[in-house]
mmCIF file of C-alpha atoms and ligand atoms in Angstrom:
data_model
loop_
_atom_site.group_PDB
_atom_site.id
_atom_site.type_symbol
_atom_site.label_atom_id
_atom_site.label_comp_id
_atom_site.label_asym_id
_atom_site.label_seq_id
_atom_site.Cartn_x
_atom_site.Cartn_y
_atom_site.Cartn_z
ATOM 1 C CA MET A 718 -6.694 -20.263 19.427
ATOM 2 C CA ASN A 719 -9.532 -18.200 19.311
ATOM 3 C CA PHE A 720 -11.589 -17.753 16.470
ATOM 4 C CA ILE A 721 -14.641 -15.742 16.384
ATOM 5 C CA GLU A 722 -17.406 -16.458 13.926
ATOM 6 C CA ASP A 723 -19.030 -14.154 11.933
ATOM 7 C CA TYR A 724 -15.707 -10.339 12.680
ATOM 8 C CA PRO A 725 -17.313 -7.137 10.511
ATOM 9 C CA PHE A 726 -14.961 -5.896 8.798
ATOM 10 C CA SER A 727 -15.505 -2.402 9.620
ATOM 11 C CA GLU A 728 -13.132 -2.714 12.606
ATOM 12 C CA LEU A 729 -10.653 -4.814 10.115
ATOM 13 C CA SER A 730 -10.428 -2.129 7.684
ATOM 14 C CA SER A 731 -9.303 1.673 6.977
ATOM 15 C CA LEU A 732 -12.107 2.191 4.461
ATOM 16 C CA ARG A 733 -15.036 0.858 6.571
ATOM 17 C CA THR A 734 -17.621 -1.269 5.095
ATOM 18 C CA THR A 735 -20.580 -3.360 6.173
ATOM 19 C CA GLU A 736 -18.739 -6.498 4.936
ATOM 20 C CA THR A 737 -17.909 -10.202 7.388
ATOM 21 C CA ALA A 738 -15.328 -12.439 7.572
ATOM 22 C CA SER A 739 -16.770 -16.407 8.652
ATOM 23 C CA PHE A 740 -14.379 -16.478 10.584
ATOM 24 C CA PHE A 741 -11.780 -14.315 12.008
ATOM 25 C CA CYS A 742 -8.153 -14.841 14.631
ATOM 26 C CA GLU A 743 -5.117 -13.293 15.524
ATOM 27 C CA LEU A 744 -1.361 -14.681 14.121
ATOM 28 C CA SER A 745 0.829 -14.284 17.132
ATOM 29 C CA ASP A 746 3.297 -16.559 16.961
ATOM 30 C CA ILE A 747 4.018 -18.704 13.936
ATOM 31 C CA ASN A 748 3.332 -21.891 15.942
ATOM 32 C CA GLN A 749 -0.496 -21.166 15.910
ATOM 33 C CA ILE A 750 0.339 -22.032 11.596
ATOM 34 C CA ASP A 751 -0.412 -25.367 12.079
ATOM 35 C CA GLU A 752 -3.138 -25.245 14.223
ATOM 36 C CA ILE A 753 -4.736 -21.858 11.609
ATOM 37 C CA ILE A 754 -4.351 -24.129 8.906
ATOM 38 C CA SER A 755 -5.897 -27.125 10.762
ATOM 39 C CA PHE A 756 -9.011 -24.935 11.268
ATOM 40 C CA SER A 757 -9.491 -23.575 7.825
ATOM 41 C CA ASN A 758 -9.302 -27.126 6.264
ATOM 42 C CA GLU A 759 -12.023 -28.892 8.850
ATOM 43 C CA LYS A 760 -13.946 -26.399 7.525
ATOM 44 C CA ASN A 761 -13.069 -25.718 4.022
ATOM 45 C CA LEU A 762 -12.355 -21.893 4.155
ATOM 46 C CA PRO A 763 -9.852 -20.471 2.628
ATOM 47 C CA ILE A 764 -7.526 -18.385 4.616
ATOM 48 C CA LEU A 765 -7.034 -14.196 4.394
ATOM 49 C CA ILE A 766 -3.227 -13.373 5.577
ATOM 50 C CA ILE A 767 -4.161 -8.954 6.547
ATOM 51 C CA GLY A 768 -1.776 -6.357 8.649
ATOM 52 C CA GLU A 769 -4.146 -3.266 9.247
ATOM 53 C CA GLY A 770 -6.493 -3.126 6.747
ATOM 54 C CA THR A 771 -4.675 -0.099 4.439
ATOM 55 C CA ASN A 772 -5.445 -1.422 1.496
ATOM 56 C CA ILE A 773 -7.913 -4.295 1.178
ATOM 57 C CA VAL A 774 -11.622 -2.956 -0.736
ATOM 58 C CA PRO A 775 -13.732 -5.329 1.051
ATOM 59 C CA THR A 776 -16.797 -5.971 -1.630
ATOM 60 C CA LYS A 777 -18.231 -9.504 -0.087
ATOM 61 C CA THR A 778 -18.500 -11.265 2.484
ATOM 62 C CA PHE A 779 -14.971 -13.631 2.620
ATOM 63 C CA GLN A 780 -16.551 -16.499 3.029
ATOM 64 C CA GLY A 781 -13.186 -17.939 4.501
ATOM 65 C CA LEU A 782 -11.231 -17.128 7.712
ATOM 66 C CA VAL A 783 -9.553 -14.004 8.221
ATOM 67 C CA VAL A 784 -5.487 -14.074 10.048
ATOM 68 C CA PHE A 785 -4.913 -10.059 11.571
ATOM 69 C CA ASN A 786 -1.154 -10.251 11.907
ATOM 70 C CA LYS A 787 0.563 -9.357 15.144
ATOM 71 C CA LEU A 788 3.843 -11.678 14.187
ATOM 72 C CA LEU A 789 7.067 -9.191 15.970
ATOM 73 C CA GLY A 790 10.083 -8.474 16.127
ATOM 74 C CA ILE A 791 13.291 -6.789 14.936
ATOM 75 C CA LYS A 792 16.574 -8.888 14.575
ATOM 76 C CA GLU A 793 19.348 -7.454 13.341
ATOM 77 C CA ILE A 794 21.368 -10.227 11.059
ATOM 78 C CA ASP A 795 24.749 -8.116 10.967
ATOM 79 C CA LYS A 796 25.104 -4.304 10.540
ATOM 80 C CA MET A 797 23.153 -3.203 8.164
ATOM 81 C CA THR A 798 21.323 -6.472 7.510
ATOM 82 C CA ILE A 799 17.752 -5.808 9.973
ATOM 83 C CA GLU A 800 14.979 -8.802 9.673
ATOM 84 C CA VAL A 801 11.577 -7.509 10.619
ATOM 85 C CA ALA A 802 8.209 -9.861 11.828
ATOM 86 C CA SER A 803 6.172 -8.950 9.605
ATOM 87 C CA GLY A 804 2.701 -7.236 12.136
ATOM 88 C CA GLU A 805 5.793 -4.531 12.985
ATOM 89 C CA ASN A 806 4.197 -1.458 12.415
ATOM 90 C CA TRP A 807 5.811 0.321 8.952
ATOM 91 C CA HIS A 808 5.447 3.637 9.987
ATOM 92 C CA ASP A 809 7.717 2.265 13.386
ATOM 93 C CA PHE A 810 9.680 0.703 12.033
ATOM 94 C CA VAL A 811 11.038 3.643 9.377
ATOM 95 C CA GLU A 812 11.851 5.982 12.987
ATOM 96 C CA TRP A 813 13.463 2.830 13.966
ATOM 97 C CA THR A 814 16.162 2.958 11.425
ATOM 98 C CA LEU A 815 16.902 6.100 11.844
ATOM 99 C CA ARG A 816 17.078 5.384 15.145
ATOM 100 C CA HIS A 817 19.917 2.316 14.404
ATOM 101 C CA LYS A 818 20.894 4.685 11.839
ATOM 102 C CA MET A 819 19.751 3.124 8.741
ATOM 103 C CA PHE A 820 18.966 5.144 5.959
ATOM 104 C CA GLY A 821 16.820 5.605 2.998
ATOM 105 C CA LEU A 822 13.734 3.901 4.195
ATOM 106 C CA GLU A 823 13.192 8.365 5.875
ATOM 107 C CA ASN A 824 10.825 8.989 1.619
ATOM 108 C CA LEU A 825 8.183 6.068 3.021
ATOM 109 C CA ALA A 826 7.694 7.421 5.663
ATOM 110 C CA LEU A 827 4.101 7.575 7.525
ATOM 111 C CA ILE A 828 3.028 4.771 5.354
ATOM 112 C CA PRO A 829 -0.255 3.190 7.047
ATOM 113 C CA GLY A 830 -0.094 -0.831 7.624
ATOM 114 C CA THR A 831 2.566 -3.155 8.307
ATOM 115 C CA VAL A 832 6.363 -3.687 7.193
ATOM 116 C CA GLY A 833 4.682 -7.284 6.287
ATOM 117 C CA ALA A 834 2.285 -5.843 3.696
ATOM 118 C CA GLY A 835 4.835 -3.890 2.179
ATOM 119 C CA PRO A 836 6.231 -5.585 -0.251
ATOM 120 C CA ILE A 837 2.611 -7.264 -1.289
ATOM 121 C CA GLN A 838 2.448 -3.280 -4.083
ATOM 122 C CA ASN A 839 5.655 -2.859 -3.770
ATOM 123 C CA ILE A 840 4.450 0.235 -1.898
ATOM 124 C CA GLY A 841 6.236 3.606 -2.534
ATOM 125 C CA ALA A 842 5.451 7.256 -1.871
ATOM 126 C CA TYR A 843 8.269 10.691 -3.071
ATOM 127 C CA GLY A 844 11.148 9.154 -5.334
ATOM 128 C CA SER A 845 11.183 5.925 -3.039
ATOM 129 C CA GLU A 846 9.989 1.785 -3.378
ATOM 130 C CA ILE A 847 10.213 -1.186 -0.644
ATOM 131 C CA SER A 848 11.860 -3.279 -2.755
ATOM 132 C CA SER A 849 15.445 -0.793 -3.111
ATOM 133 C CA PHE A 850 16.545 -2.069 0.630
ATOM 134 C CA ILE A 851 14.347 -6.099 0.427
ATOM 135 C CA LYS A 852 16.945 -8.307 0.248
ATOM 136 C CA LYS A 853 14.230 -11.909 1.027
ATOM 137 C CA ILE A 854 11.560 -12.568 2.437
ATOM 138 C CA THR A 855 10.147 -15.855 4.269
ATOM 139 C CA CYS A 856 7.106 -16.968 3.620
ATOM 140 C CA PHE A 857 4.439 -19.266 4.809
ATOM 141 C CA ASP A 858 3.881 -20.802 1.094
ATOM 142 C CA LEU A 859 0.052 -22.604 1.969
ATOM 143 C CA LYS A 860 0.197 -25.318 -1.221
ATOM 144 C CA THR A 861 2.944 -26.912 0.525
ATOM 145 C CA GLY A 862 2.936 -26.102 4.239
ATOM 146 C CA SER A 863 7.355 -24.860 4.528
ATOM 147 C CA ILE A 864 9.115 -22.433 4.481
ATOM 148 C CA LYS A 865 9.983 -20.461 2.013
ATOM 149 C CA VAL A 866 12.475 -17.522 1.153
ATOM 150 C CA LEU A 867 12.365 -15.516 -1.693
ATOM 151 C CA TYR A 868 15.691 -13.396 -2.606
ATOM 152 C CA ALA A 869 14.489 -9.357 -3.698
ATOM 153 C CA ASN A 870 14.601 -10.894 -8.003
ATOM 154 C CA GLU A 871 12.145 -13.141 -7.445
ATOM 155 C CA CYS A 872 9.540 -10.800 -6.461
ATOM 156 C CA GLY A 873 8.554 -9.291 -8.936
ATOM 157 C CA PHE A 874 8.278 -6.054 -8.113
ATOM 158 C CA GLY A 875 6.918 -3.416 -9.988
ATOM 159 C CA TYR A 876 5.331 -0.502 -9.980
ATOM 160 C CA ARG A 877 2.436 -1.281 -7.559
ATOM 161 C CA THR A 878 2.595 -4.762 -7.384
ATOM 162 C CA SER A 879 4.864 -7.967 -7.454
ATOM 163 C CA ILE A 880 3.887 -11.806 -6.981
ATOM 164 C CA PHE A 881 2.753 -11.707 -3.799
ATOM 165 C CA LYS A 882 -0.349 -8.683 -5.069
ATOM 166 C CA ASP A 883 -3.042 -11.071 -6.464
ATOM 167 C CA CYS A 884 -1.980 -14.644 -4.740
ATOM 168 C CA SER A 885 -2.952 -15.493 -1.806
ATOM 169 C CA ASP A 886 -0.507 -18.949 -0.924
ATOM 170 C CA TYR A 887 1.542 -17.505 0.386
ATOM 171 C CA ILE A 888 0.914 -15.565 4.686
ATOM 172 C CA ILE A 889 4.552 -13.694 4.009
ATOM 173 C CA LEU A 890 6.185 -14.342 7.975
ATOM 174 C CA SER A 891 9.480 -11.573 8.116
ATOM 175 C CA VAL A 892 11.226 -8.966 5.157
ATOM 176 C CA THR A 893 15.389 -9.016 6.103
ATOM 177 C CA PHE A 894 16.547 -5.478 4.421
ATOM 178 C CA GLN A 895 19.768 -4.738 3.351
ATOM 179 C CA PHE A 896 20.909 -1.279 3.429
ATOM 180 C CA LYS A 897 23.909 0.641 2.480
ATOM 181 C CA THR A 898 27.501 1.813 3.682
ATOM 182 C CA ASP A 899 27.043 4.783 1.567
ATOM 183 C CA PRO A 900 23.210 5.993 1.762
ATOM 184 C CA LYS A 901 22.099 8.980 -0.384
ATOM 185 C CA ILE A 902 19.808 11.596 0.658
ATOM 186 C CA ASN A 903 16.918 11.059 -2.719
ATOM 187 C CA TYR A 904 15.209 13.990 -3.044
ATOM 188 C CA SER A 905 14.213 14.667 -7.192
ATOM 189 C CA TYR A 906 10.739 13.450 -6.448
ATOM 190 C CA GLY A 907 8.562 17.434 -6.976
ATOM 191 C CA SER A 908 7.114 17.987 -4.728
ATOM 192 C CA LEU A 909 10.031 17.603 -1.883
ATOM 193 C CA GLU A 910 11.886 19.550 -4.059
ATOM 194 C CA ASP A 911 9.269 22.081 -3.519
ATOM 195 C CA GLU A 912 8.927 22.218 0.088
ATOM 196 C CA ILE A 913 12.492 22.298 0.392
ATOM 197 C CA TYR A 914 12.798 25.372 -2.090
ATOM 198 C CA ASN A 915 9.545 26.943 0.401
ATOM 199 C CA ASN A 916 11.337 26.731 3.102
ATOM 200 C CA ASN A 917 14.171 27.892 1.707
ATOM 201 C CA ILE A 918 16.571 25.127 3.054
ATOM 202 C CA ASN A 919 20.433 24.555 1.561
ATOM 203 C CA GLU A 920 20.403 20.712 -0.321
ATOM 204 C CA ASP A 921 24.076 20.880 0.626
ATOM 205 C CA ASN A 922 22.884 20.310 4.830
ATOM 206 C CA LEU A 923 19.541 17.552 4.447
ATOM 207 C CA THR A 924 19.512 14.940 6.310
ATOM 208 C CA HIS A 925 17.863 11.547 5.217
ATOM 209 C CA GLY A 926 16.360 12.612 8.591
ATOM 210 C CA ASP A 927 14.665 15.953 7.063
ATOM 211 C CA ILE A 928 13.743 13.916 3.947
ATOM 212 C CA PHE A 929 11.436 12.334 6.973
ATOM 213 C CA ASP A 930 9.730 15.630 8.676
ATOM 214 C CA LEU A 931 10.023 17.311 5.084
ATOM 215 C CA VAL A 932 7.502 14.032 4.304
ATOM 216 C CA SER A 933 5.742 13.871 6.783
ATOM 217 C CA LYS A 934 5.463 17.233 6.881
ATOM 218 C CA ILE A 935 3.215 17.227 2.869
ATOM 219 C CA ARG A 936 1.553 13.735 3.494
ATOM 220 C CA LYS A 937 -0.042 16.029 6.622
ATOM 221 C CA LYS A 938 -0.755 18.756 4.792
ATOM 222 C CA ALA A 939 -2.647 16.750 1.554
ATOM 223 C CA LEU A 940 -3.669 13.355 2.723
ATOM 224 C CA PRO A 941 -7.042 13.083 4.598
ATOM 225 C CA ASP A 942 -6.687 11.555 7.561
ATOM 226 C CA TYR A 943 -7.867 7.897 7.291
ATOM 227 C CA LYS A 944 -10.078 6.918 11.423
ATOM 228 C CA GLU A 945 -11.244 10.824 9.706
ATOM 229 C CA PHE A 946 -11.929 10.695 6.254
ATOM 230 C CA PRO A 947 -12.289 6.303 6.507
ATOM 231 C CA ASN A 948 -10.073 5.716 2.698
ATOM 232 C CA VAL A 949 -6.624 3.631 1.736
ATOM 233 C CA GLY A 950 -4.689 5.725 0.253
ATOM 234 C CA SER A 951 -4.924 6.279 -3.715
ATOM 235 C CA PHE A 952 -7.807 4.076 -4.713
ATOM 236 C CA PHE A 953 -6.859 4.933 -8.272
ATOM 237 C CA LYS A 954 -2.811 3.415 -9.833
ATOM 238 C CA ASN A 955 -1.143 5.991 -12.123
ATOM 239 C CA VAL A 956 -1.203 4.780 -15.549
ATOM 240 C CA VAL A 957 1.778 3.493 -17.436
ATOM 241 C CA LEU A 958 1.710 2.651 -21.500
ATOM 242 C CA THR A 959 4.524 1.685 -23.467
ATOM 243 C CA LYS A 960 4.830 4.646 -26.154
ATOM 244 C CA GLU A 961 3.706 1.968 -28.582
ATOM 245 C CA GLU A 962 0.227 2.279 -27.008
ATOM 246 C CA PHE A 963 0.150 5.363 -25.700
ATOM 247 C CA SER A 964 0.439 6.599 -30.123
ATOM 248 C CA LYS A 965 -2.178 4.048 -30.491
ATOM 249 C CA LEU A 966 -5.301 6.179 -28.176
ATOM 250 C CA ASP A 967 -6.432 9.095 -29.491
ATOM 251 C CA ILE A 968 -6.026 11.853 -26.683
ATOM 252 C CA THR A 969 -8.157 15.338 -27.409
ATOM 253 C CA GLU A 970 -7.707 17.150 -24.236
ATOM 254 C CA GLU A 971 -4.371 18.491 -23.270
ATOM 255 C CA ILE A 972 -3.380 15.731 -20.955
ATOM 256 C CA PRO A 973 0.129 15.503 -19.836
ATOM 257 C CA VAL A 974 2.488 12.281 -19.531
ATOM 258 C CA TYR A 975 5.556 11.728 -17.679
ATOM 259 C CA LEU A 976 8.628 9.898 -19.269
ATOM 260 C CA GLU A 977 9.814 6.766 -17.053
ATOM 261 C CA GLY A 978 11.919 4.668 -18.980
ATOM 262 C CA ASP A 979 10.987 3.644 -22.283
ATOM 263 C CA ASP A 980 7.481 4.117 -20.786
ATOM 264 C CA ILE A 981 5.158 6.921 -20.080
ATOM 265 C CA LYS A 982 3.525 7.396 -17.292
ATOM 266 C CA ILE A 983 -0.127 9.408 -17.312
ATOM 267 C CA SER A 984 -1.137 10.835 -13.521
ATOM 268 C CA ALA A 985 -4.060 9.463 -12.345
ATOM 269 C CA ALA A 986 -5.012 11.878 -10.272
ATOM 270 C CA PHE A 987 -5.146 14.713 -12.710
ATOM 271 C CA LEU A 988 -7.440 12.529 -15.137
ATOM 272 C CA ILE A 989 -9.913 12.189 -12.095
ATOM 273 C CA GLU A 990 -9.618 15.856 -11.415
ATOM 274 C CA LYS A 991 -9.612 16.665 -14.983
ATOM 275 C CA PHE A 992 -13.126 14.946 -15.444
ATOM 276 C CA GLY A 993 -15.117 16.948 -12.009
ATOM 277 C CA TRP A 994 -14.217 14.041 -9.400
ATOM 278 C CA LYS A 995 -12.801 15.688 -6.946
ATOM 279 C CA GLY A 996 -15.030 16.756 -4.206
ATOM 280 C CA TYR A 997 -17.839 14.738 -5.528
ATOM 281 C CA ARG A 998 -20.226 12.589 -3.050
ATOM 282 C CA GLU A 999 -22.610 10.509 -4.208
ATOM 283 C CA GLY A 1000 -24.846 8.972 -1.541
ATOM 284 C CA ASN A 1001 -21.850 7.874 1.163
ATOM 285 C CA VAL A 1002 -19.607 7.307 -1.128
ATOM 286 C CA GLY A 1003 -17.218 9.987 -2.979
ATOM 287 C CA ILE A 1004 -13.443 11.631 -3.751
ATOM 288 C CA SER A 1005 -12.012 13.546 -0.873
ATOM 289 C CA ASP A 1006 -11.955 17.651 -1.592
ATOM 290 C CA GLN A 1007 -7.586 17.834 -0.700
ATOM 291 C CA HIS A 1008 -6.720 14.267 -2.930
ATOM 292 C CA ALA A 1009 -8.297 13.376 -6.110
ATOM 293 C CA LEU A 1010 -6.898 9.742 -5.809
ATOM 294 C CA VAL A 1011 -8.782 9.409 -2.679
ATOM 295 C CA LEU A 1012 -11.478 8.258 -2.943
ATOM 296 C CA VAL A 1013 -13.588 8.434 1.255
ATOM 297 C CA THR A 1014 -16.554 7.410 2.837
ATOM 298 C CA TYR A 1015 -18.927 9.137 4.958
ATOM 299 C CA GLU A 1016 -20.815 6.063 6.922
ATOM 300 C CA GLU A 1017 -20.591 2.445 6.942
ATOM 301 C CA THR A 1018 -20.788 1.296 3.137
ATOM 302 C CA PRO A 1019 -21.355 -1.722 1.677
ATOM 303 C CA GLY A 1020 -18.865 -2.574 -0.746
ATOM 304 C CA ASP A 1021 -20.310 -2.575 -3.625
ATOM 305 C CA GLU A 1022 -21.044 0.275 -3.369
ATOM 306 C CA ILE A 1023 -17.652 1.567 -3.377
ATOM 307 C CA LEU A 1024 -16.823 -0.489 -7.174
ATOM 308 C CA LYS A 1025 -19.914 0.642 -8.090
ATOM 309 C CA PHE A 1026 -17.885 4.196 -7.984
ATOM 310 C CA ALA A 1027 -15.487 3.250 -8.610
ATOM 311 C CA ASN A 1028 -16.536 2.251 -12.259
ATOM 312 C CA LYS A 1029 -18.200 4.800 -12.498
ATOM 313 C CA ILE A 1030 -15.116 7.451 -12.335
ATOM 314 C CA ILE A 1031 -13.399 4.326 -14.797
ATOM 315 C CA ASN A 1032 -15.432 4.059 -17.396
ATOM 316 C CA GLN A 1033 -16.400 7.785 -17.870
ATOM 317 C CA ILE A 1034 -12.650 8.641 -18.095
ATOM 318 C CA PHE A 1035 -12.389 5.782 -21.004
ATOM 319 C CA SER A 1036 -14.624 6.123 -22.787
ATOM 320 C CA MET A 1037 -12.965 10.152 -23.061
ATOM 321 C CA THR A 1038 -9.934 9.551 -23.343
ATOM 322 C CA GLY A 1039 -9.021 6.011 -23.838
ATOM 323 C CA ILE A 1040 -7.125 5.292 -20.909
ATOM 324 C CA LYS A 1041 -8.538 3.052 -17.984
ATOM 325 C CA LEU A 1042 -7.244 3.521 -15.176
ATOM 326 C CA GLU A 1043 -6.889 0.636 -13.046
ATOM 327 C CA ILE A 1044 -7.660 0.039 -8.413
ATOM 328 C CA GLU A 1045 -4.876 -0.128 -6.201
ATOM 329 C CA PRO A 1046 -5.849 -1.881 -3.630
ATOM 330 C CA THR A 1047 -7.089 -5.715 -3.002
ATOM 331 C CA LEU A 1048 -10.782 -6.212 -3.685
ATOM 332 C CA ILE A 1049 -11.901 -8.996 -1.722
HETATM 333 C C1 LIG B 1500 -3.684 7.602 4.467
HETATM 334 C C2 LIG B 1500 -3.069 6.397 3.562
HETATM 335 C C3 LIG B 1500 -2.091 6.614 2.557
HETATM 336 C C4 LIG B 1500 -1.727 5.346 2.133
HETATM 337 N N1 LIG B 1500 -0.165 5.508 1.103
HETATM 338 C C5 LIG B 1500 -0.104 5.395 0.711
HETATM 339 C C6 LIG B 1500 1.846 5.456 -0.475
HETATM 340 O O1 LIG B 1500 1.925 5.960 0.293
HETATM 341 N N2 LIG B 1500 2.302 4.242 -0.810
HETATM 342 C C7 LIG B 1500 1.405 3.313 -0.988
HETATM 343 O O2 LIG B 1500 2.526 2.419 -1.871
HETATM 344 N N3 LIG B 1500 1.088 2.662 -0.322
HETATM 345 C C8 LIG B 1500 0.203 3.864 0.540
HETATM 346 N N4 LIG B 1500 -1.071 3.319 0.791
HETATM 347 C C9 LIG B 1500 -1.192 1.484 1.019
HETATM 348 C C10 LIG B 1500 -0.833 0.926 2.054
HETATM 349 O O3 LIG B 1500 -1.286 1.122 3.762
HETATM 350 C C11 LIG B 1500 0.046 -0.133 2.164
HETATM 351 O O4 LIG B 1500 -0.446 -0.938 0.865
HETATM 352 C C12 LIG B 1500 -0.146 -1.425 3.193
HETATM 353 O O5 LIG B 1500 1.286 -1.831 3.032
HETATM 354 C C13 LIG B 1500 -0.760 -1.881 2.790
HETATM 355 O O6 LIG B 1500 -0.287 -2.652 4.648
HETATM 356 P P1 LIG B 1500 -1.754 -3.170 6.094
HETATM 357 O O7 LIG B 1500 -0.910 -4.007 6.992
HETATM 358 O O8 LIG B 1500 -2.365 -1.339 5.840
HETATM 359 O O9 LIG B 1500 -2.087 -4.729 4.771
HETATM 360 P P2 LIG B 1500 -3.172 -4.569 4.232
HETATM 361 O O10 LIG B 1500 -4.198 -3.700 3.781
HETATM 362 O O11 LIG B 1500 -3.702 -5.537 5.942
HETATM 363 O O12 LIG B 1500 -3.517 -5.668 3.440
HETATM 364 C C14 LIG B 1500 -2.884 -5.280 2.261
HETATM 365 C C15 LIG B 1500 -2.937 -6.692 1.258
HETATM 366 O O13 LIG B 1500 -1.720 -7.338 1.411
HETATM 367 C C16 LIG B 1500 -1.359 -9.255 1.938
HETATM 368 N N5 LIG B 1500 -1.415 -8.947 3.036
HETATM 369 C C17 LIG B 1500 -1.530 -8.010 4.380
HETATM 370 N N6 LIG B 1500 0.124 -9.108 5.023
HETATM 371 C C18 LIG B 1500 0.311 -9.615 4.936
HETATM 372 C C19 LIG B 1500 0.829 -11.106 4.830
HETATM 373 N N7 LIG B 1500 2.282 -11.033 5.941
HETATM 374 N N8 LIG B 1500 0.974 -12.275 4.391
HETATM 375 C C20 LIG B 1500 0.782 -11.402 2.718
HETATM 376 N N9 LIG B 1500 -0.501 -11.246 2.047
HETATM 377 C C21 LIG B 1500 -0.321 -9.517 3.718
HETATM 378 C C22 LIG B 1500 -3.447 -8.851 1.879
HETATM 379 O O14 LIG B 1500 -3.732 -9.796 1.877
HETATM 380 C C23 LIG B 1500 -3.432 -7.745 1.781
HETATM 381 O O15 LIG B 1500 -3.898 -8.744 0.051
HETATM 382 C C24 LIG B 1500 -1.873 3.842 2.096
HETATM 383 C C25 LIG B 1500 -2.705 4.182 2.332
HETATM 384 C C26 LIG B 1500 -4.070 4.540 2.999
HETATM 385 C C27 LIG B 1500 -4.581 4.579 3.934
#
């Protein structure tokens, strides 16, 4: 295997930061894992597995071994159960499911990244989340040096989170998806409903393929292209509070809230826009003028500058509302 020293994250991350990793290698076969572990043990380096780098923010030199996931393959276990190697591209897999008449993932079209990174923050969009379709996840457990299978109910899935989110013990090797024989079309999400209404589409005739097309169309309009304006999608999570937590806030501003089960959800995009950050730029970092949740960089930028800018937003909104925004991508 080829272990490359001093590797730039600008080649690995959609946000294009100036940081580097001490070592880099590619993983294209699970039989290479032994060699990767021997190398990291020999040099006493932690391992960081990454996919397409669309949800990481390198904030300093990573004194470790970055492993770039190139594990490929799609296996049909039975008619409705599919095991997908973790390095497959997510959007290509969503297209594959539709071609093979397996439905449900169409609301998650065009989310960048790999299949294996999907469960990390339980990717979600347009009223759907990957966790609803996961049967089990096969991992390599770096602590025990053995393969471990985790069923969906063991993965701690929640809003943009899972047991994998702040834990580097597992390399996800494959994700097994379970599709339903009577899949429902899900168009309850506000902007999806609006798009259907504005295009005079008859809801009774909607197909899963239509949802795929509509979601793709909305995303292309709403989100800046990360290849032109480096970004990691939503930089901040929406805020979910219990009713009790919410009642303790001393909010003097008009802030719309949404009920989510027993909890109260506050739109982070609304807060960022309300306090004047949308379209604001400071040096090489800013908030997109297209979408208030998307932090963009204009040149290769040190990760700590990105973090400083994000913290300015978090602190200002906290001082005005008592609401603390949380950063969504993984900080490295
Ligand atoms: C324009 C844009 C739009 C986006 N829209 C959405 C959206 O709508 N919804 C949403 O949820 N996300 C969205 N994202 C975020 C991102 O696409 C997802 O989080 C995606 O799953 C990241 O995949 P990746 O392969 O790039 O992961 P990476 O950025 O490479 O890694 C992300 C994290 O996962 C870990 N990881 C990656 N692969 C593995 C593995 N095999 N085993 C263990 N850990 C692993 C990494 O160590 C890291 O902590 C968007 C990003 C962009 C740039």
